[in-house]
Short mmCIF file of C-alpha atoms and ligand atoms in Angstrom, two decimals:
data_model
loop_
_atom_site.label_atom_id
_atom_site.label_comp_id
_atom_site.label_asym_id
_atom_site.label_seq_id
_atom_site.Cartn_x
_atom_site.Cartn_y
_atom_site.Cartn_z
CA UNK G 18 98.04 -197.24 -51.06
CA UNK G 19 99.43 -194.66 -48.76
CA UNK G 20 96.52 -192.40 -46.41
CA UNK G 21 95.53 -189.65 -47.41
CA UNK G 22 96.77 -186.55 -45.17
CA UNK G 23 94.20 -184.92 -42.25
CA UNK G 24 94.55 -181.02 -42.11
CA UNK G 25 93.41 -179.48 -38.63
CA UNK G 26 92.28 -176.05 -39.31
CA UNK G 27 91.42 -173.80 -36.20
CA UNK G 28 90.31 -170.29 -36.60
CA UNK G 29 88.71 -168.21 -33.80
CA UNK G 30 85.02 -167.83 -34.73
CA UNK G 31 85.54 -164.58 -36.80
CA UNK G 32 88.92 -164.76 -38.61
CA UNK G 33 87.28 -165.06 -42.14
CA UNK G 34 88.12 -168.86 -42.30
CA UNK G 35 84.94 -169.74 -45.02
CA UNK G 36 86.77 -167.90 -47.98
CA UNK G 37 90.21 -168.93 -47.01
CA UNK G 38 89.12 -173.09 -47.05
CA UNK G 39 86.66 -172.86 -49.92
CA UNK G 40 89.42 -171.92 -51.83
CA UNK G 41 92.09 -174.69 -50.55
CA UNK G 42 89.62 -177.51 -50.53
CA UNK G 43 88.70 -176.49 -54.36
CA UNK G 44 92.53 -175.72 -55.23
CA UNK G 45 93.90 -179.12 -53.63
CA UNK G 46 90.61 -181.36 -53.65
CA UNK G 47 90.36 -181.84 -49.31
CA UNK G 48 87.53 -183.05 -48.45
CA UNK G 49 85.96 -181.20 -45.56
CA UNK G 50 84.31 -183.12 -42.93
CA UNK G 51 80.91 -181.98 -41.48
CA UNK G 52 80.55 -182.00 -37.78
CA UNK G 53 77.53 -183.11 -35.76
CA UNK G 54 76.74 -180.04 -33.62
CA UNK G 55 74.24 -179.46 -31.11
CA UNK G 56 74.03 -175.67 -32.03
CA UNK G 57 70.57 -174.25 -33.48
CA UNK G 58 71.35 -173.70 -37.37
CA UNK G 59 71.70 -170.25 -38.67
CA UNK G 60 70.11 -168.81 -41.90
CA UNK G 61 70.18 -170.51 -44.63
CA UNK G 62 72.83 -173.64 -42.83
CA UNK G 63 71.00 -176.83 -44.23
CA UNK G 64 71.72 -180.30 -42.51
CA UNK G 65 73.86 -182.52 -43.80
CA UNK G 66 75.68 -179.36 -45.68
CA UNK G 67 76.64 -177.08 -43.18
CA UNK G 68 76.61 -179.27 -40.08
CA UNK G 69 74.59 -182.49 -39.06
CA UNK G 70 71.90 -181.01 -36.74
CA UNK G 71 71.54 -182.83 -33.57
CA UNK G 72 69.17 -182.87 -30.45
CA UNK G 73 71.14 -182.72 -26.88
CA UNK G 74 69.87 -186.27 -26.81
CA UNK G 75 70.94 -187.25 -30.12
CA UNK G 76 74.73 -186.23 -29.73
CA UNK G 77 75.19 -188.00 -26.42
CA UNK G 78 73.90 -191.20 -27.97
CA UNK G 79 76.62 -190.72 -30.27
CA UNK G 80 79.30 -190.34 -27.94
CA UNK G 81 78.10 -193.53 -26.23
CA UNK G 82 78.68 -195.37 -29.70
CA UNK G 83 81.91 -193.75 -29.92
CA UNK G 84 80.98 -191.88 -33.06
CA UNK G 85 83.32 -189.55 -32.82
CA UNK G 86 87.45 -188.46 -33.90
CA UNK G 87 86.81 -185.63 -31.44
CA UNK G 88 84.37 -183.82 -30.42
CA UNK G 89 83.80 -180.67 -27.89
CA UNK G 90 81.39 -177.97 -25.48
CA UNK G 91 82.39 -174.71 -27.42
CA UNK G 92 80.05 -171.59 -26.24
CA UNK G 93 77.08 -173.90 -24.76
CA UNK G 94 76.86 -176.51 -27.76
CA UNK G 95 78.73 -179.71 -28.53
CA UNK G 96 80.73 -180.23 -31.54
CA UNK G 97 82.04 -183.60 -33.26
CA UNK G 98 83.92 -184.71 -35.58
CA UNK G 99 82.18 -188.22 -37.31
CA UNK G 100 84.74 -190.87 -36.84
CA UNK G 101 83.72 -193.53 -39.90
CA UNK G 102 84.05 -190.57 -42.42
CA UNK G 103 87.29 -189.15 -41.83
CA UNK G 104 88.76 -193.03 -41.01
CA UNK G 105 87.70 -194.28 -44.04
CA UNK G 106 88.46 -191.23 -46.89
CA UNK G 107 92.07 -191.37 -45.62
CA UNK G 108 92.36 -195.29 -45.75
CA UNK G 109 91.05 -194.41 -49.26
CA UNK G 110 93.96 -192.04 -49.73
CA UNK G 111 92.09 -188.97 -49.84
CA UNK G 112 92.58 -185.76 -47.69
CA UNK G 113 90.54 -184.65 -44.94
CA UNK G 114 89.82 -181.14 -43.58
CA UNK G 115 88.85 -180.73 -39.90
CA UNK G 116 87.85 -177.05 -39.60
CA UNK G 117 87.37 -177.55 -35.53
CA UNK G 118 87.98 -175.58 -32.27
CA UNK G 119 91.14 -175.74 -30.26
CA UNK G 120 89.88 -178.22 -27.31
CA UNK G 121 89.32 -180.42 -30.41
CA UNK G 122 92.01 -179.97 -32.49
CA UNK G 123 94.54 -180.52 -29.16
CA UNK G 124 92.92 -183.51 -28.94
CA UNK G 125 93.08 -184.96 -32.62
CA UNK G 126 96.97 -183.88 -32.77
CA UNK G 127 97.92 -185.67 -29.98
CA UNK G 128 95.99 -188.54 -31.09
CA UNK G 129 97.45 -188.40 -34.55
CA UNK G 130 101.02 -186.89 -34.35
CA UNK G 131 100.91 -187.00 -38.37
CA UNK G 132 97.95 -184.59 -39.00
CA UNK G 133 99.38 -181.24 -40.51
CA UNK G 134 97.89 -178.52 -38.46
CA UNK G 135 97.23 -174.86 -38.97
CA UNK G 136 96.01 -171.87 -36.67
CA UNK G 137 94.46 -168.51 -38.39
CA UNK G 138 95.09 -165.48 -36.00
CA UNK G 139 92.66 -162.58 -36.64
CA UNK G 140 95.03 -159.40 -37.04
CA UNK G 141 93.86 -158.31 -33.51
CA UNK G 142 91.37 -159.31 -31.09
CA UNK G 143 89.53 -155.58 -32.16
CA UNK G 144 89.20 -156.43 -35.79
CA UNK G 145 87.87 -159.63 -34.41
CA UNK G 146 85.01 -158.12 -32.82
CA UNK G 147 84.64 -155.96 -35.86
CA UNK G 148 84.11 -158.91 -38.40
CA UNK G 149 81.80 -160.76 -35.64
CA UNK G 150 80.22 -157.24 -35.18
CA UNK G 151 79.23 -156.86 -39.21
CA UNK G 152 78.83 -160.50 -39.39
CA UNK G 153 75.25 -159.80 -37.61
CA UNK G 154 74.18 -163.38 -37.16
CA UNK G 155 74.65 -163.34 -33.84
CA UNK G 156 73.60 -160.86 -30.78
CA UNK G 157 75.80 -158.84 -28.88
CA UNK G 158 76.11 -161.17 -26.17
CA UNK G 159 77.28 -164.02 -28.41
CA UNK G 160 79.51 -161.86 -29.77
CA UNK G 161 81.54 -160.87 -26.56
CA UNK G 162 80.69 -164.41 -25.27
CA UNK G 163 82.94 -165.48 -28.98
CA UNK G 164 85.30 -162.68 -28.52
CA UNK G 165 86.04 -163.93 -25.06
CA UNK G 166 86.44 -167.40 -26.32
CA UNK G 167 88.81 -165.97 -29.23
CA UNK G 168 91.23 -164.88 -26.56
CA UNK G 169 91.41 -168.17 -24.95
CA UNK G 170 91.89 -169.99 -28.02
CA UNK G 171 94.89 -167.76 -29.65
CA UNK G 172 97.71 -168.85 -26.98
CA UNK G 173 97.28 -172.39 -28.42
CA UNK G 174 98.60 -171.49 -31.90
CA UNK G 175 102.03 -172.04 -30.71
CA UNK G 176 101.23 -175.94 -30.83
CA UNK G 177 100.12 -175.49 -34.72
CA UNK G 178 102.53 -176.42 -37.37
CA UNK G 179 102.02 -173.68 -39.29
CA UNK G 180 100.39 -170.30 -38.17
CA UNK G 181 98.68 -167.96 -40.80
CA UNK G 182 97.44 -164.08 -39.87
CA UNK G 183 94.30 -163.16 -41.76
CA UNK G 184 95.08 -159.15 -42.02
CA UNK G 185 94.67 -159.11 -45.76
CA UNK G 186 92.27 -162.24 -47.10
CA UNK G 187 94.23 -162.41 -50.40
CA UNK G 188 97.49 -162.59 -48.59
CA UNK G 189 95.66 -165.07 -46.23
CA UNK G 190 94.53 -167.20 -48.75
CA UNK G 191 98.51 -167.70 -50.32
CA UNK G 192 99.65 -168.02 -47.24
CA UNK G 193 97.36 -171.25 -46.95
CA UNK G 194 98.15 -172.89 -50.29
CA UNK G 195 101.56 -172.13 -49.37
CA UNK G 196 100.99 -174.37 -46.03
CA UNK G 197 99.54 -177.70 -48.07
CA UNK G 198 101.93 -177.54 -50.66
CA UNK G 199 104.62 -177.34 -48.32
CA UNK G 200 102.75 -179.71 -45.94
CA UNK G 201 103.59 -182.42 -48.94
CA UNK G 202 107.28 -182.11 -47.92
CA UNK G 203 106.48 -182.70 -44.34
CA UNK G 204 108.37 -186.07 -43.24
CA UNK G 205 104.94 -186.53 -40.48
CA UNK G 206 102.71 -186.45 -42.83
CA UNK G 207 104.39 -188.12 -45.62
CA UNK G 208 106.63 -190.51 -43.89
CA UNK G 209 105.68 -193.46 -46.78
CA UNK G 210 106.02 -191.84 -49.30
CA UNK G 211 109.65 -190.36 -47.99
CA UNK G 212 110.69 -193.77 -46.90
CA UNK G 213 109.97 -195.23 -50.57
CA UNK G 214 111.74 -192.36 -52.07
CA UNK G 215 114.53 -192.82 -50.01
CA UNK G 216 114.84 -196.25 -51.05
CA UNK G 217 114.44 -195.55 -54.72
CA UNK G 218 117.34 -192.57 -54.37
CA UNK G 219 119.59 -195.43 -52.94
CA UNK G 220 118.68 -198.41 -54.94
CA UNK G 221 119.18 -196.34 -58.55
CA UNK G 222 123.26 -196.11 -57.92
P1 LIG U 305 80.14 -172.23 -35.40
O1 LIG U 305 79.07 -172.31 -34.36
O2 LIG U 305 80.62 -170.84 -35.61
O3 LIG U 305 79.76 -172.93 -36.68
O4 LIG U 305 81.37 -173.08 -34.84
C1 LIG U 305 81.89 -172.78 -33.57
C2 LIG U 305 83.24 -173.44 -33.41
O5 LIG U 305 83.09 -174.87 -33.42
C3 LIG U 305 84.22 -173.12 -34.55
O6 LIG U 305 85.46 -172.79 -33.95
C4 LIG U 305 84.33 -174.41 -35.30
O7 LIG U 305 85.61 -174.56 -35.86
C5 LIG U 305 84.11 -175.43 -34.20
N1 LIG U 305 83.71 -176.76 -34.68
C6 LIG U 305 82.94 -177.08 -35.73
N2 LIG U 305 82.83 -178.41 -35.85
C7 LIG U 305 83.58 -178.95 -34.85
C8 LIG U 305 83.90 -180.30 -34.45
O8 LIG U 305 83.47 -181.29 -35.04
N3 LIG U 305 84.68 -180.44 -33.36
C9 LIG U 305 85.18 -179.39 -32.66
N4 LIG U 305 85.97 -179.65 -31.64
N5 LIG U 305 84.92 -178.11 -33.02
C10 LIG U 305 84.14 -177.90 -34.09
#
């Protein structure tokens, strides 16, 4: 069986990401993996749904087992991505959805040259704020903290494979389905499959 394909998403906190993969993990069955995180939940996260809520403690015991794909310090809190799951649902054939910062995700492409990655840009840094702004869920100074963060993170999209804007969410949301379909023509990502087909093409003179 060929493995299934790993999507990288990365999305400055703010860009409107939630609708925009809710609707490509439902359109093209991914299966999203949920990070560890060492970040207090918000209202109404639940663990084990949103993220798997972890003690300072807790997290570093993981990295000592080696728990994690990837993982990151993003704003004061650690991040990973759980190893076992994603290894094992693409052995399976299935596809995986990392939704993960850019430390993280420059890290996981370089370790796996065949994952299909894509950046979301916010239209501008200003509408950023805006959306973190009306978001409300966090203060002001986690908000320009995120917003400073954003701007680090945005030069890195130029290492993505494919590079969305999220101006207007239903254009956003094409513009994504249009990635993963076209991410099944990818030779990187599909190299097996290609090969076989290649084969076939010849062998049926
Ligand atoms: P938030 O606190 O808003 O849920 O997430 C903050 C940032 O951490 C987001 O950019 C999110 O994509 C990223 N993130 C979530 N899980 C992971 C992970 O497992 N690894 C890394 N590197 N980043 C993550």
């Amino acid at each position: 069986m060929s493995k299934g394909t790993l999507y990288i998403v990365t999305a400055p906190s703010g860009c409107g990401k939630g609708t925009i993969l809710s609707q490509a993990i439902e359109k093209h069955g991914l299966n999203l993996s949920i990070s560890a995180t060492t970040r207090a939940p918000r209202e109404g996260e639940r663990d084990g749904v949103n993220y798997f809520f972890k003690t300072r403690e807790e997290f570093e015991e993981m990295i000592s087992q080696n728990a994690f794909l990837e993982y990151a310090e993003f704003c004061g809190n650690f991040y990973g991505t759980p190893k076992d799951y994603v290894e094992s649902l693409l052995s399976d054939g299935k596809d995986v959805l990392l939704e993960i910062e850019v430390q993280g995700a420059m890290n996981v492409i370089k370790m796996m040259p065949e994952a299909v990655s894509i950046f979301i840009l916010p239209p501008s840094v200003s509408e950023l704020k805006r959306r973190l702004l009306k978001r409300a869920t966090e203060d002001i100074e986690t908000v320009e903290q995120r917003v400073s963060q954003a701007k680090r993170e945005i030069p890195f999209a130029k290492y993505f494979d494919f590079v969305i804007v999220n101006g207007d969410l239903d254009d956003a949301i094409r513009d994504f389905d249009l990635c993963v379909m076209a991410a099944k023509f990818l030779n990187k990502s599909h190299r097996q499959e290609i090969e076989n087909k290649i084969l076939e093409v010849l062998e049926n003179e």
